[in-house]
């Protein structure tokens, strides 16, 4: 077996109502003044109530930042870093979807080790130390609570990632009660994003390994079987927890075996059209799976058998069944599955294909090489 490395977030608390323990967890990390990062909607919903009460009871001062925007623009991070620095915080708590968690990661780093954001996009360019960091996801989801990645939107509408071991949070808190009110469309989009993390980690060309494989398989099974349940009944607590755990396991997997062409083609749709991240993945998933199928035949067949133990032993047949299964899943989701349903026209496709080619950080992980002509054809297939 080839050697490999694996890293993840060192501590995990998974408990319904667990966000009410933030006070004691933050105290254990030595926090006295926490910067809590979230978005206005979650704040206005009162979702932070138990978390803020527990911080107060632990005697921890809180500076609340609730101005995170989806697919955070660089300016939001700069604004948050300035507020955190002037408030004199000594720790950060991210509370929300991937947008809040990614912003929290960069605030924890940049408020302690100032660096120009534009200079740290890419792998291992950011340098620590950072302030202690606790992450509480409210979508299931990005898995950002256990990844060393933060994705921003640049002033030129590109989505770019900062990837650095300095960004692994200290503690991830999974409290599924926070996700009980997640609307169906967001549940579906974020759930597909998490599944794509598992699938792309499982077929990642360079750093796939036995640990990421085990996590990806468990993640995909948990997400696939529970997504219909949470869509049928959003208040199904057991299924919500299984989704949150599936999203975390997928995050652990792709933090080590990085994602590929689905994400590379999704990014320009997010950057140029400001469509939600999970939706952009869902839109390009079916054509990319079909495009990859021969190159990823054995891996897709294994994933099919992990979802259906009675699947064919023939890799060709099982891998085709896997592509058909995932295509049918996307078609059953409560959102339009064509680019044109979301404002994209034929005239936009060349720019999208060109921008996708710039995401080489991810394209190199794809089981099959993707040219600009391929990218154009893949977008056209779902127009
Ligand atoms: N760091 C990583 O490893 C990683 C991985 C994948 C994606 N991402 C990034 O994460 C971002 C997307 O994150 P996301 O999909 O979680 O969405 P998000 O954080 O942008 O939130 C989407 C919407 O859902 C709402 N929402 C969140 N939780 C809710 C809840 N419990 N109830 C009701 N509404 C709720 C938010 O208020 C917001 O309006 C993108 O910027 C993407 O690029 C990061
Ligand atoms: Fe993603």
mmCIF file of N, CA, C and O and ligand atoms in Angstrom, residues 38-43 45 47 68-73 95-103 105 135 137-153 159-160 162 167 175-183 186-187 189-191 193-194 197 240 251 254-255 259 263 267 275-281, ligand 1:
data_model
loop_
_atom_site.group_PDB
_atom_site.id
_atom_site.type_symbol
_atom_site.label_atom_id
_atom_site.label_comp_id
_atom_site.label_asym_id
_atom_site.label_seq_id
_atom_site.Cartn_x
_atom_site.Cartn_y
_atom_site.Cartn_z
ATOM 1 N N UNK A 38 -21.804 34.832 12.525
ATOM 2 C CA UNK A 38 -23.006 34.196 11.980
ATOM 3 C C UNK A 38 -23.611 35.106 10.913
ATOM 4 O O UNK A 38 -23.017 36.118 10.545
ATOM 5 N N UNK A 39 -24.791 34.711 10.386
ATOM 6 C CA UNK A 39 -25.451 35.615 9.430
ATOM 7 C C UNK A 39 -26.729 36.185 10.049
ATOM 8 O O UNK A 39 -27.213 35.713 11.079
ATOM 9 N N UNK A 40 -27.234 37.220 9.401
ATOM 10 C CA UNK A 40 -28.347 37.967 9.987
ATOM 11 C C UNK A 40 -29.591 37.100 10.142
ATOM 12 O O UNK A 40 -30.307 37.171 11.146
ATOM 13 N N UNK A 41 -29.847 36.216 9.151
ATOM 14 C CA UNK A 41 -31.046 35.392 9.214
ATOM 15 C C UNK A 41 -31.019 34.504 10.461
ATOM 16 O O UNK A 41 -31.984 34.450 11.217
ATOM 17 N N UNK A 42 -29.911 33.818 10.673
ATOM 18 C CA UNK A 42 -29.821 32.907 11.829
ATOM 19 C C UNK A 42 -29.933 33.696 13.132
ATOM 20 O O UNK A 42 -30.577 33.248 14.082
ATOM 21 N N UNK A 43 -29.316 34.851 13.141
ATOM 22 C CA UNK A 43 -29.386 35.697 14.329
ATOM 23 C C UNK A 43 -30.836 36.103 14.593
ATOM 24 O O UNK A 43 -31.349 35.960 15.712
ATOM 25 N N UNK A 45 -33.514 34.661 13.674
ATOM 26 C CA UNK A 45 -34.341 33.493 14.024
ATOM 27 C C UNK A 45 -34.213 33.120 15.493
ATOM 28 O O UNK A 45 -34.953 32.280 15.987
ATOM 29 N N UNK A 47 -31.706 31.453 16.721
ATOM 30 C CA UNK A 47 -31.067 30.133 16.814
ATOM 31 C C UNK A 47 -29.864 30.126 17.759
ATOM 32 O O UNK A 47 -29.471 29.092 18.282
ATOM 33 N N UNK A 68 -22.356 38.125 8.001
ATOM 34 C CA UNK A 68 -21.813 37.222 6.969
ATOM 35 C C UNK A 68 -22.790 37.143 5.801
ATOM 36 O O UNK A 68 -24.002 37.101 6.000
ATOM 37 N N UNK A 69 -22.249 37.188 4.580
ATOM 38 C CA UNK A 69 -23.077 36.997 3.378
ATOM 39 C C UNK A 69 -22.734 35.651 2.767
ATOM 40 O O UNK A 69 -21.605 35.169 2.910
ATOM 41 N N UNK A 70 -23.708 35.055 2.050
ATOM 42 C CA UNK A 70 -23.467 33.766 1.395
ATOM 43 C C UNK A 70 -22.289 33.896 0.437
ATOM 44 O O UNK A 70 -22.088 34.957 -0.172
ATOM 45 N N UNK A 71 -21.516 32.823 0.293
ATOM 46 C CA UNK A 71 -20.314 32.829 -0.544
ATOM 47 C C UNK A 71 -19.493 34.068 -0.222
ATOM 48 O O UNK A 71 -19.293 34.944 -1.064
ATOM 49 N N UNK A 72 -19.021 34.166 1.023
ATOM 50 C CA UNK A 72 -18.505 35.435 1.548
ATOM 51 C C UNK A 72 -17.528 36.162 0.624
ATOM 52 O O UNK A 72 -16.523 35.588 0.210
ATOM 53 N N UNK A 73 -17.832 37.425 0.309
ATOM 54 C CA UNK A 73 -16.873 38.249 -0.423
ATOM 55 C C UNK A 73 -15.694 38.586 0.496
ATOM 56 O O UNK A 73 -15.864 38.630 1.723
ATOM 57 N N UNK A 95 -20.820 30.019 13.686
ATOM 58 C CA UNK A 95 -22.146 29.453 13.955
ATOM 59 C C UNK A 95 -22.998 29.669 12.710
ATOM 60 O O UNK A 95 -23.390 30.800 12.421
ATOM 61 N N UNK A 96 -23.254 28.614 11.926
ATOM 62 C CA UNK A 96 -24.077 28.795 10.740
ATOM 63 C C UNK A 96 -23.732 27.805 9.649
ATOM 64 O O UNK A 96 -23.166 26.735 9.905
ATOM 65 N N UNK A 97 -24.058 28.188 8.408
ATOM 66 C CA UNK A 97 -23.700 27.362 7.268
ATOM 67 C C UNK A 97 -22.231 27.567 6.929
ATOM 68 O O UNK A 97 -21.487 28.255 7.652
ATOM 69 N N UNK A 98 -21.817 26.990 5.800
ATOM 70 C CA UNK A 98 -20.413 27.075 5.397
ATOM 71 C C UNK A 98 -19.925 28.509 5.281
ATOM 72 O O UNK A 98 -18.754 28.792 5.567
ATOM 73 N N UNK A 99 -20.809 29.420 4.899
ATOM 74 C CA UNK A 99 -20.373 30.812 4.733
ATOM 75 C C UNK A 99 -19.914 31.399 6.068
ATOM 76 O O UNK A 99 -18.885 32.083 6.137
ATOM 77 N N UNK A 100 -20.662 31.127 7.138
ATOM 78 C CA UNK A 100 -20.272 31.634 8.465
ATOM 79 C C UNK A 100 -19.031 30.914 8.981
ATOM 80 O O UNK A 100 -18.132 31.528 9.562
ATOM 81 N N UNK A 101 -18.976 29.591 8.762
ATOM 82 C CA UNK A 101 -17.835 28.823 9.292
ATOM 83 C C UNK A 101 -16.541 29.218 8.573
ATOM 84 O O UNK A 101 -15.483 29.353 9.205
ATOM 85 N N UNK A 102 -16.625 29.408 7.260
ATOM 86 C CA UNK A 102 -15.417 29.800 6.512
ATOM 87 C C UNK A 102 -14.946 31.191 6.927
ATOM 88 O O UNK A 102 -13.748 31.447 7.079
ATOM 89 N N UNK A 103 -15.900 32.103 7.135
ATOM 90 C CA UNK A 103 -15.532 33.449 7.591
ATOM 91 C C UNK A 103 -14.867 33.365 8.963
ATOM 92 O O UNK A 103 -13.827 33.996 9.209
ATOM 93 N N UNK A 105 -13.187 30.937 10.282
ATOM 94 C CA UNK A 105 -11.816 30.401 10.180
ATOM 95 C C UNK A 105 -10.822 31.505 9.852
ATOM 96 O O UNK A 105 -9.756 31.612 10.469
ATOM 97 N N UNK A 135 -16.419 25.490 15.928
ATOM 98 C CA UNK A 135 -17.341 25.605 14.795
ATOM 99 C C UNK A 135 -18.641 24.841 15.063
ATOM 100 O O UNK A 135 -18.612 23.675 15.473
ATOM 101 N N UNK A 137 -21.933 23.915 12.937
ATOM 102 C CA UNK A 137 -22.651 23.982 11.658
ATOM 103 C C UNK A 137 -24.168 23.967 11.849
ATOM 104 O O UNK A 137 -24.677 23.281 12.735
ATOM 105 N N UNK A 138 -24.877 24.718 11.005
ATOM 106 C CA UNK A 138 -26.346 24.678 11.023
ATOM 107 C C UNK A 138 -26.906 24.178 9.693
ATOM 108 O O UNK A 138 -28.124 24.179 9.507
ATOM 109 N N UNK A 139 -26.026 23.807 8.762
ATOM 110 C CA UNK A 139 -26.452 23.085 7.558
ATOM 111 C C UNK A 139 -25.678 21.778 7.522
ATOM 112 O O UNK A 139 -24.622 21.651 8.130
ATOM 113 N N UNK A 140 -26.224 20.818 6.736
ATOM 114 C CA UNK A 140 -25.541 19.504 6.592
ATOM 115 C C UNK A 140 -25.414 19.206 5.106
ATOM 116 O O UNK A 140 -26.367 18.775 4.510
ATOM 117 N N UNK A 141 -24.321 19.428 4.555
ATOM 118 C CA UNK A 141 -23.614 20.599 4.453
ATOM 119 C C UNK A 141 -22.152 20.437 3.958
ATOM 120 O O UNK A 141 -21.694 19.491 3.326
ATOM 121 N N UNK A 142 -21.537 21.508 4.272
ATOM 122 C CA UNK A 142 -20.193 21.736 3.735
ATOM 123 C C UNK A 142 -19.133 20.900 4.441
ATOM 124 O O UNK A 142 -18.076 20.644 3.879
ATOM 125 N N UNK A 143 -19.392 20.504 5.697
ATOM 126 C CA UNK A 143 -18.356 19.814 6.462
ATOM 127 C C UNK A 143 -17.249 20.765 6.885
ATOM 128 O O UNK A 143 -16.217 20.341 7.425
ATOM 129 N N UNK A 144 -17.455 22.055 6.672
ATOM 130 C CA UNK A 144 -16.412 23.045 6.955
ATOM 131 C C UNK A 144 -15.931 22.998 8.405
ATOM 132 O O UNK A 144 -14.798 23.385 8.699
ATOM 133 N N UNK A 145 -16.776 22.446 9.307
ATOM 134 C CA UNK A 145 -16.386 22.370 10.721
ATOM 135 C C UNK A 145 -15.187 21.449 10.952
ATOM 136 O O UNK A 145 -14.583 21.486 12.019
ATOM 137 N N UNK A 146 -14.853 20.614 9.950
ATOM 138 C CA UNK A 146 -13.698 19.719 10.119
ATOM 139 C C UNK A 146 -12.708 19.816 8.962
ATOM 140 O O UNK A 146 -11.864 18.943 8.799
ATOM 141 N N UNK A 147 -12.814 20.852 8.130
ATOM 142 C CA UNK A 147 -11.870 20.966 7.008
ATOM 143 C C UNK A 147 -10.903 22.135 7.233
ATOM 144 O O UNK A 147 -11.213 23.070 7.989
ATOM 145 N N UNK A 148 -9.746 22.107 6.561
ATOM 146 C CA UNK A 148 -8.770 23.198 6.684
ATOM 147 C C UNK A 148 -8.932 24.199 5.544
ATOM 148 O O UNK A 148 -7.967 24.782 5.084
ATOM 149 N N UNK A 149 -10.200 24.377 5.095
ATOM 150 C CA UNK A 149 -10.470 25.131 3.864
ATOM 151 C C UNK A 149 -11.437 26.279 4.161
ATOM 152 O O UNK A 149 -12.383 26.115 4.935
ATOM 153 N N UNK A 150 -11.207 27.430 3.536
ATOM 154 C CA UNK A 150 -12.178 28.533 3.565
ATOM 155 C C UNK A 150 -12.313 29.052 2.131
ATOM 156 O O UNK A 150 -11.305 29.322 1.472
ATOM 157 N N UNK A 151 -13.568 29.161 1.670
ATOM 158 C CA UNK A 151 -13.806 29.567 0.283
ATOM 159 C C UNK A 151 -14.413 30.973 0.278
ATOM 160 O O UNK A 151 -15.424 31.223 0.936
ATOM 161 N N UNK A 152 -13.798 31.862 -0.499
ATOM 162 C CA UNK A 152 -14.303 33.244 -0.598
ATOM 163 C C UNK A 152 -14.623 33.583 -2.048
ATOM 164 O O UNK A 152 -14.231 32.872 -2.973
ATOM 165 N N UNK A 153 -15.343 34.706 -2.228
ATOM 166 C CA UNK A 153 -15.575 35.243 -3.563
ATOM 167 C C UNK A 153 -14.676 36.471 -3.724
ATOM 168 O O UNK A 153 -14.728 37.390 -2.904
ATOM 169 N N UNK A 159 -14.467 32.223 -7.244
ATOM 170 C CA UNK A 159 -14.471 31.588 -5.927
ATOM 171 C C UNK A 159 -13.099 30.966 -5.718
ATOM 172 O O UNK A 159 -12.639 30.161 -6.522
ATOM 173 N N UNK A 160 -12.432 31.377 -4.635
ATOM 174 C CA UNK A 160 -11.085 30.874 -4.388
ATOM 175 C C UNK A 160 -10.982 30.344 -2.966
ATOM 176 O O UNK A 160 -11.666 30.841 -2.067
ATOM 177 N N UNK A 162 -8.697 29.196 0.511
ATOM 178 C CA UNK A 162 -7.487 29.185 1.337
ATOM 179 C C UNK A 162 -7.450 27.810 1.993
ATOM 180 O O UNK A 162 -8.406 27.417 2.662
ATOM 181 N N UNK A 167 -6.061 26.219 9.587
ATOM 182 C CA UNK A 167 -7.510 26.478 9.618
ATOM 183 C C UNK A 167 -8.330 25.335 10.224
ATOM 184 O O UNK A 167 -9.554 25.459 10.360
ATOM 185 N N UNK A 175 -24.918 19.896 16.720
ATOM 186 C CA UNK A 175 -26.175 19.972 17.469
ATOM 187 C C UNK A 175 -27.295 19.943 16.436
ATOM 188 O O UNK A 175 -27.644 20.965 15.843
ATOM 189 N N UNK A 176 -27.865 18.749 16.204
ATOM 190 C CA UNK A 176 -28.816 18.605 15.094
ATOM 191 C C UNK A 176 -30.110 19.373 15.338
ATOM 192 O O UNK A 176 -30.861 19.625 14.389
ATOM 193 N N UNK A 177 -30.391 19.770 16.580
ATOM 194 C CA UNK A 177 -31.634 20.528 16.807
ATOM 195 C C UNK A 177 -31.583 21.859 16.039
ATOM 196 O O UNK A 177 -32.618 22.417 15.697
ATOM 197 N N UNK A 178 -30.367 22.345 15.756
ATOM 198 C CA UNK A 178 -30.236 23.614 15.022
ATOM 199 C C UNK A 178 -30.700 23.483 13.576
ATOM 200 O O UNK A 178 -30.967 24.474 12.911
ATOM 201 N N UNK A 179 -30.756 22.235 13.061
ATOM 202 C CA UNK A 179 -31.087 22.043 11.638
ATOM 203 C C UNK A 179 -32.556 21.650 11.430
ATOM 204 O O UNK A 179 -32.982 21.465 10.292
ATOM 205 N N UNK A 180 -33.337 21.547 12.507
ATOM 206 C CA UNK A 180 -34.716 21.051 12.361
ATOM 207 C C UNK A 180 -35.577 21.974 11.498
ATOM 208 O O UNK A 180 -36.505 21.523 10.840
ATOM 209 N N UNK A 181 -35.263 23.263 11.489
ATOM 210 C CA UNK A 181 -36.087 24.208 10.723
ATOM 211 C C UNK A 181 -35.506 24.564 9.371
ATOM 212 O O UNK A 181 -35.992 25.489 8.702
ATOM 213 N N UNK A 182 -34.464 23.856 8.955
ATOM 214 C CA UNK A 182 -33.831 24.163 7.667
ATOM 215 C C UNK A 182 -34.845 23.932 6.539
ATOM 216 O O UNK A 182 -35.410 22.846 6.425
ATOM 217 N N UNK A 183 -35.129 24.960 5.697
ATOM 218 C CA UNK A 183 -36.131 24.789 4.633
ATOM 219 C C UNK A 183 -35.736 23.678 3.652
ATOM 220 O O UNK A 183 -34.549 23.374 3.492
ATOM 221 N N UNK A 186 -32.973 24.352 0.911
ATOM 222 C CA UNK A 186 -31.591 24.434 1.443
ATOM 223 C C UNK A 186 -31.141 23.058 1.934
ATOM 224 O O UNK A 186 -29.991 22.655 1.741
ATOM 225 N N UNK A 187 -32.071 22.309 2.548
ATOM 226 C CA UNK A 187 -31.742 20.947 2.987
ATOM 227 C C UNK A 187 -31.270 20.114 1.799
ATOM 228 O O UNK A 187 -30.257 19.400 1.885
ATOM 229 N N UNK A 189 -30.149 21.133 -1.275
ATOM 230 C CA UNK A 189 -28.907 21.602 -1.915
ATOM 231 C C UNK A 189 -27.689 21.267 -1.065
ATOM 232 O O UNK A 189 -26.679 20.758 -1.578
ATOM 233 N N UNK A 190 -27.775 21.538 0.231
ATOM 234 C CA UNK A 190 -26.614 21.289 1.087
ATOM 235 C C UNK A 190 -26.368 19.783 1.241
ATOM 236 O O UNK A 190 -25.213 19.346 1.317
ATOM 237 N N UNK A 191 -27.459 19.000 1.240
ATOM 238 C CA UNK A 191 -27.305 17.542 1.331
ATOM 239 C C UNK A 191 -26.596 16.982 0.100
ATOM 240 O O UNK A 191 -25.731 16.095 0.201
ATOM 241 N N UNK A 193 -24.499 18.676 -1.762
ATOM 242 C CA UNK A 193 -23.098 19.123 -1.636
ATOM 243 C C UNK A 193 -22.305 18.107 -0.809
ATOM 244 O O UNK A 193 -21.213 17.682 -1.207
ATOM 245 N N UNK A 194 -22.872 17.711 0.326
ATOM 246 C CA UNK A 194 -22.168 16.755 1.192
ATOM 247 C C UNK A 194 -21.941 15.426 0.472
ATOM 248 O O UNK A 194 -20.869 14.817 0.575
ATOM 249 N N UNK A 197 -19.089 15.724 -1.839
ATOM 250 C CA UNK A 197 -17.806 15.649 -1.118
ATOM 251 C C UNK A 197 -17.391 14.184 -0.953
ATOM 252 O O UNK A 197 -16.231 13.832 -1.160
ATOM 253 N N UNK A 240 -32.159 14.044 10.852
ATOM 254 C CA UNK A 240 -31.378 15.298 10.818
ATOM 255 C C UNK A 240 -29.982 15.053 11.389
ATOM 256 O O UNK A 240 -28.987 15.553 10.865
ATOM 257 N N UNK A 251 -16.808 15.668 5.141
ATOM 258 C CA UNK A 251 -15.828 16.748 5.307
ATOM 259 C C UNK A 251 -14.464 16.195 5.705
ATOM 260 O O UNK A 251 -13.428 16.598 5.170
ATOM 261 N N UNK A 254 -12.959 14.587 2.478
ATOM 262 C CA UNK A 254 -12.434 15.425 1.381
ATOM 263 C C UNK A 254 -11.394 16.435 1.856
ATOM 264 O O UNK A 254 -10.647 16.997 1.047
ATOM 265 N N UNK A 255 -11.290 16.626 3.182
ATOM 266 C CA UNK A 255 -10.185 17.442 3.697
ATOM 267 C C UNK A 255 -8.851 16.776 3.374
ATOM 268 O O UNK A 255 -7.815 17.426 3.288
ATOM 269 N N UNK A 259 -11.723 17.325 -3.458
ATOM 270 C CA UNK A 259 -12.780 17.234 -4.457
ATOM 271 C C UNK A 259 -12.251 17.600 -5.843
ATOM 272 O O UNK A 259 -11.123 18.066 -5.987
ATOM 273 N N UNK A 263 -16.926 20.147 -8.315
ATOM 274 C CA UNK A 263 -16.700 21.437 -7.651
ATOM 275 C C UNK A 263 -16.054 22.456 -8.583
ATOM 276 O O UNK A 263 -16.369 23.643 -8.528
ATOM 277 N N UNK A 267 -17.944 26.072 -9.206
ATOM 278 C CA UNK A 267 -17.456 27.370 -8.729
ATOM 279 C C UNK A 267 -17.810 28.546 -9.641
ATOM 280 O O UNK A 267 -18.280 29.585 -9.155
ATOM 281 N N UNK A 275 -25.340 31.651 -7.385
ATOM 282 C CA UNK A 275 -26.249 30.564 -7.020
ATOM 283 C C UNK A 275 -25.671 29.850 -5.800
ATOM 284 O O UNK A 275 -24.454 29.782 -5.637
ATOM 285 N N UNK A 276 -26.541 29.281 -4.929
ATOM 286 C CA UNK A 276 -26.027 28.602 -3.722
ATOM 287 C C UNK A 276 -25.073 27.455 -4.096
ATOM 288 O O UNK A 276 -25.291 26.749 -5.086
ATOM 289 N N UNK A 277 -24.052 27.287 -3.262
ATOM 290 C CA UNK A 277 -22.991 26.315 -3.543
ATOM 291 C C UNK A 277 -23.542 24.903 -3.798
ATOM 292 O O UNK A 277 -23.147 24.231 -4.748
ATOM 293 N N UNK A 278 -24.452 24.444 -2.938
ATOM 294 C CA UNK A 278 -24.994 23.090 -3.103
ATOM 295 C C UNK A 278 -25.750 22.955 -4.415
ATOM 296 O O UNK A 278 -25.642 21.931 -5.113
ATOM 297 N N UNK A 279 -26.501 23.986 -4.778
ATOM 298 C CA UNK A 279 -27.244 23.961 -6.045
ATOM 299 C C UNK A 279 -26.284 23.842 -7.226
ATOM 300 O O UNK A 279 -26.512 23.052 -8.150
ATOM 301 N N UNK A 280 -25.205 24.597 -7.196
ATOM 302 C CA UNK A 280 -24.276 24.562 -8.341
ATOM 303 C C UNK A 280 -23.658 23.175 -8.492
ATOM 304 O O UNK A 280 -23.459 22.699 -9.608
ATOM 305 N N UNK A 281 -23.388 22.520 -7.366
ATOM 306 C CA UNK A 281 -22.883 21.141 -7.432
ATOM 307 C C UNK A 281 -23.936 20.207 -8.004
ATOM 308 O O UNK A 281 -23.640 19.342 -8.831
HETATM 309 N N1 LIG B 1 -14.797 25.110 3.907
HETATM 310 C C1 LIG B 1 -15.207 24.075 3.235
HETATM 311 O O1 LIG B 1 -14.636 23.010 3.373
HETATM 312 C C2 LIG B 1 -16.368 24.231 2.307
HETATM 313 C C3 LIG B 1 -16.884 23.116 1.648
HETATM 314 C C4 LIG B 1 -17.977 23.289 0.809
HETATM 315 C C5 LIG B 1 -18.538 24.565 0.649
HETATM 316 N N2 LIG B 1 -17.990 25.631 1.281
HETATM 317 C C6 LIG B 1 -18.539 27.003 1.142
HETATM 318 O O2 LIG B 1 -19.613 27.137 2.076
HETATM 319 C C7 LIG B 1 -20.562 28.078 1.545
HETATM 320 C C8 LIG B 1 -21.937 27.448 1.488
HETATM 321 O O3 LIG B 1 -22.351 27.063 2.766
HETATM 322 P P1 LIG B 1 -23.834 26.476 3.006
HETATM 323 O O4 LIG B 1 -24.239 25.691 1.832
HETATM 324 O O5 LIG B 1 -23.829 25.817 4.324
HETATM 325 O O6 LIG B 1 -24.755 27.773 2.988
HETATM 326 P P2 LIG B 1 -24.675 29.239 3.660
HETATM 327 O O7 LIG B 1 -23.825 29.272 4.865
HETATM 328 O O8 LIG B 1 -24.319 30.193 2.564
HETATM 329 O O9 LIG B 1 -26.188 29.448 4.085
HETATM 330 C C9 LIG B 1 -27.214 29.372 3.117
HETATM 331 C C10 LIG B 1 -28.502 29.905 3.688
HETATM 332 O O10 LIG B 1 -29.013 28.963 4.627
HETATM 333 C C11 LIG B 1 -29.439 29.647 5.797
HETATM 334 N N3 LIG B 1 -29.364 28.710 6.912
HETATM 335 C C12 LIG B 1 -28.251 28.140 7.429
HETATM 336 N N4 LIG B 1 -28.568 27.334 8.443
HETATM 337 C C13 LIG B 1 -29.903 27.396 8.604
HETATM 338 C C14 LIG B 1 -30.824 26.783 9.501
HETATM 339 N N5 LIG B 1 -30.427 25.900 10.427
HETATM 340 N N6 LIG B 1 -32.133 27.077 9.376
HETATM 341 C C15 LIG B 1 -32.547 27.946 8.420
HETATM 342 N N7 LIG B 1 -31.730 28.554 7.526
HETATM 343 C C16 LIG B 1 -30.423 28.277 7.622
HETATM 344 C C17 LIG B 1 -28.488 30.798 5.906
HETATM 345 O O11 LIG B 1 -29.009 31.845 6.687
HETATM 346 C C18 LIG B 1 -28.349 31.221 4.434
HETATM 347 O O12 LIG B 1 -29.400 32.065 4.056
HETATM 348 C C19 LIG B 1 -20.068 28.464 0.176
HETATM 349 O O13 LIG B 1 -19.337 29.680 0.236
HETATM 350 C C20 LIG B 1 -19.153 27.305 -0.194
HETATM 351 O O14 LIG B 1 -18.188 27.647 -1.168
HETATM 352 C C21 LIG B 1 -16.935 25.477 2.109
#
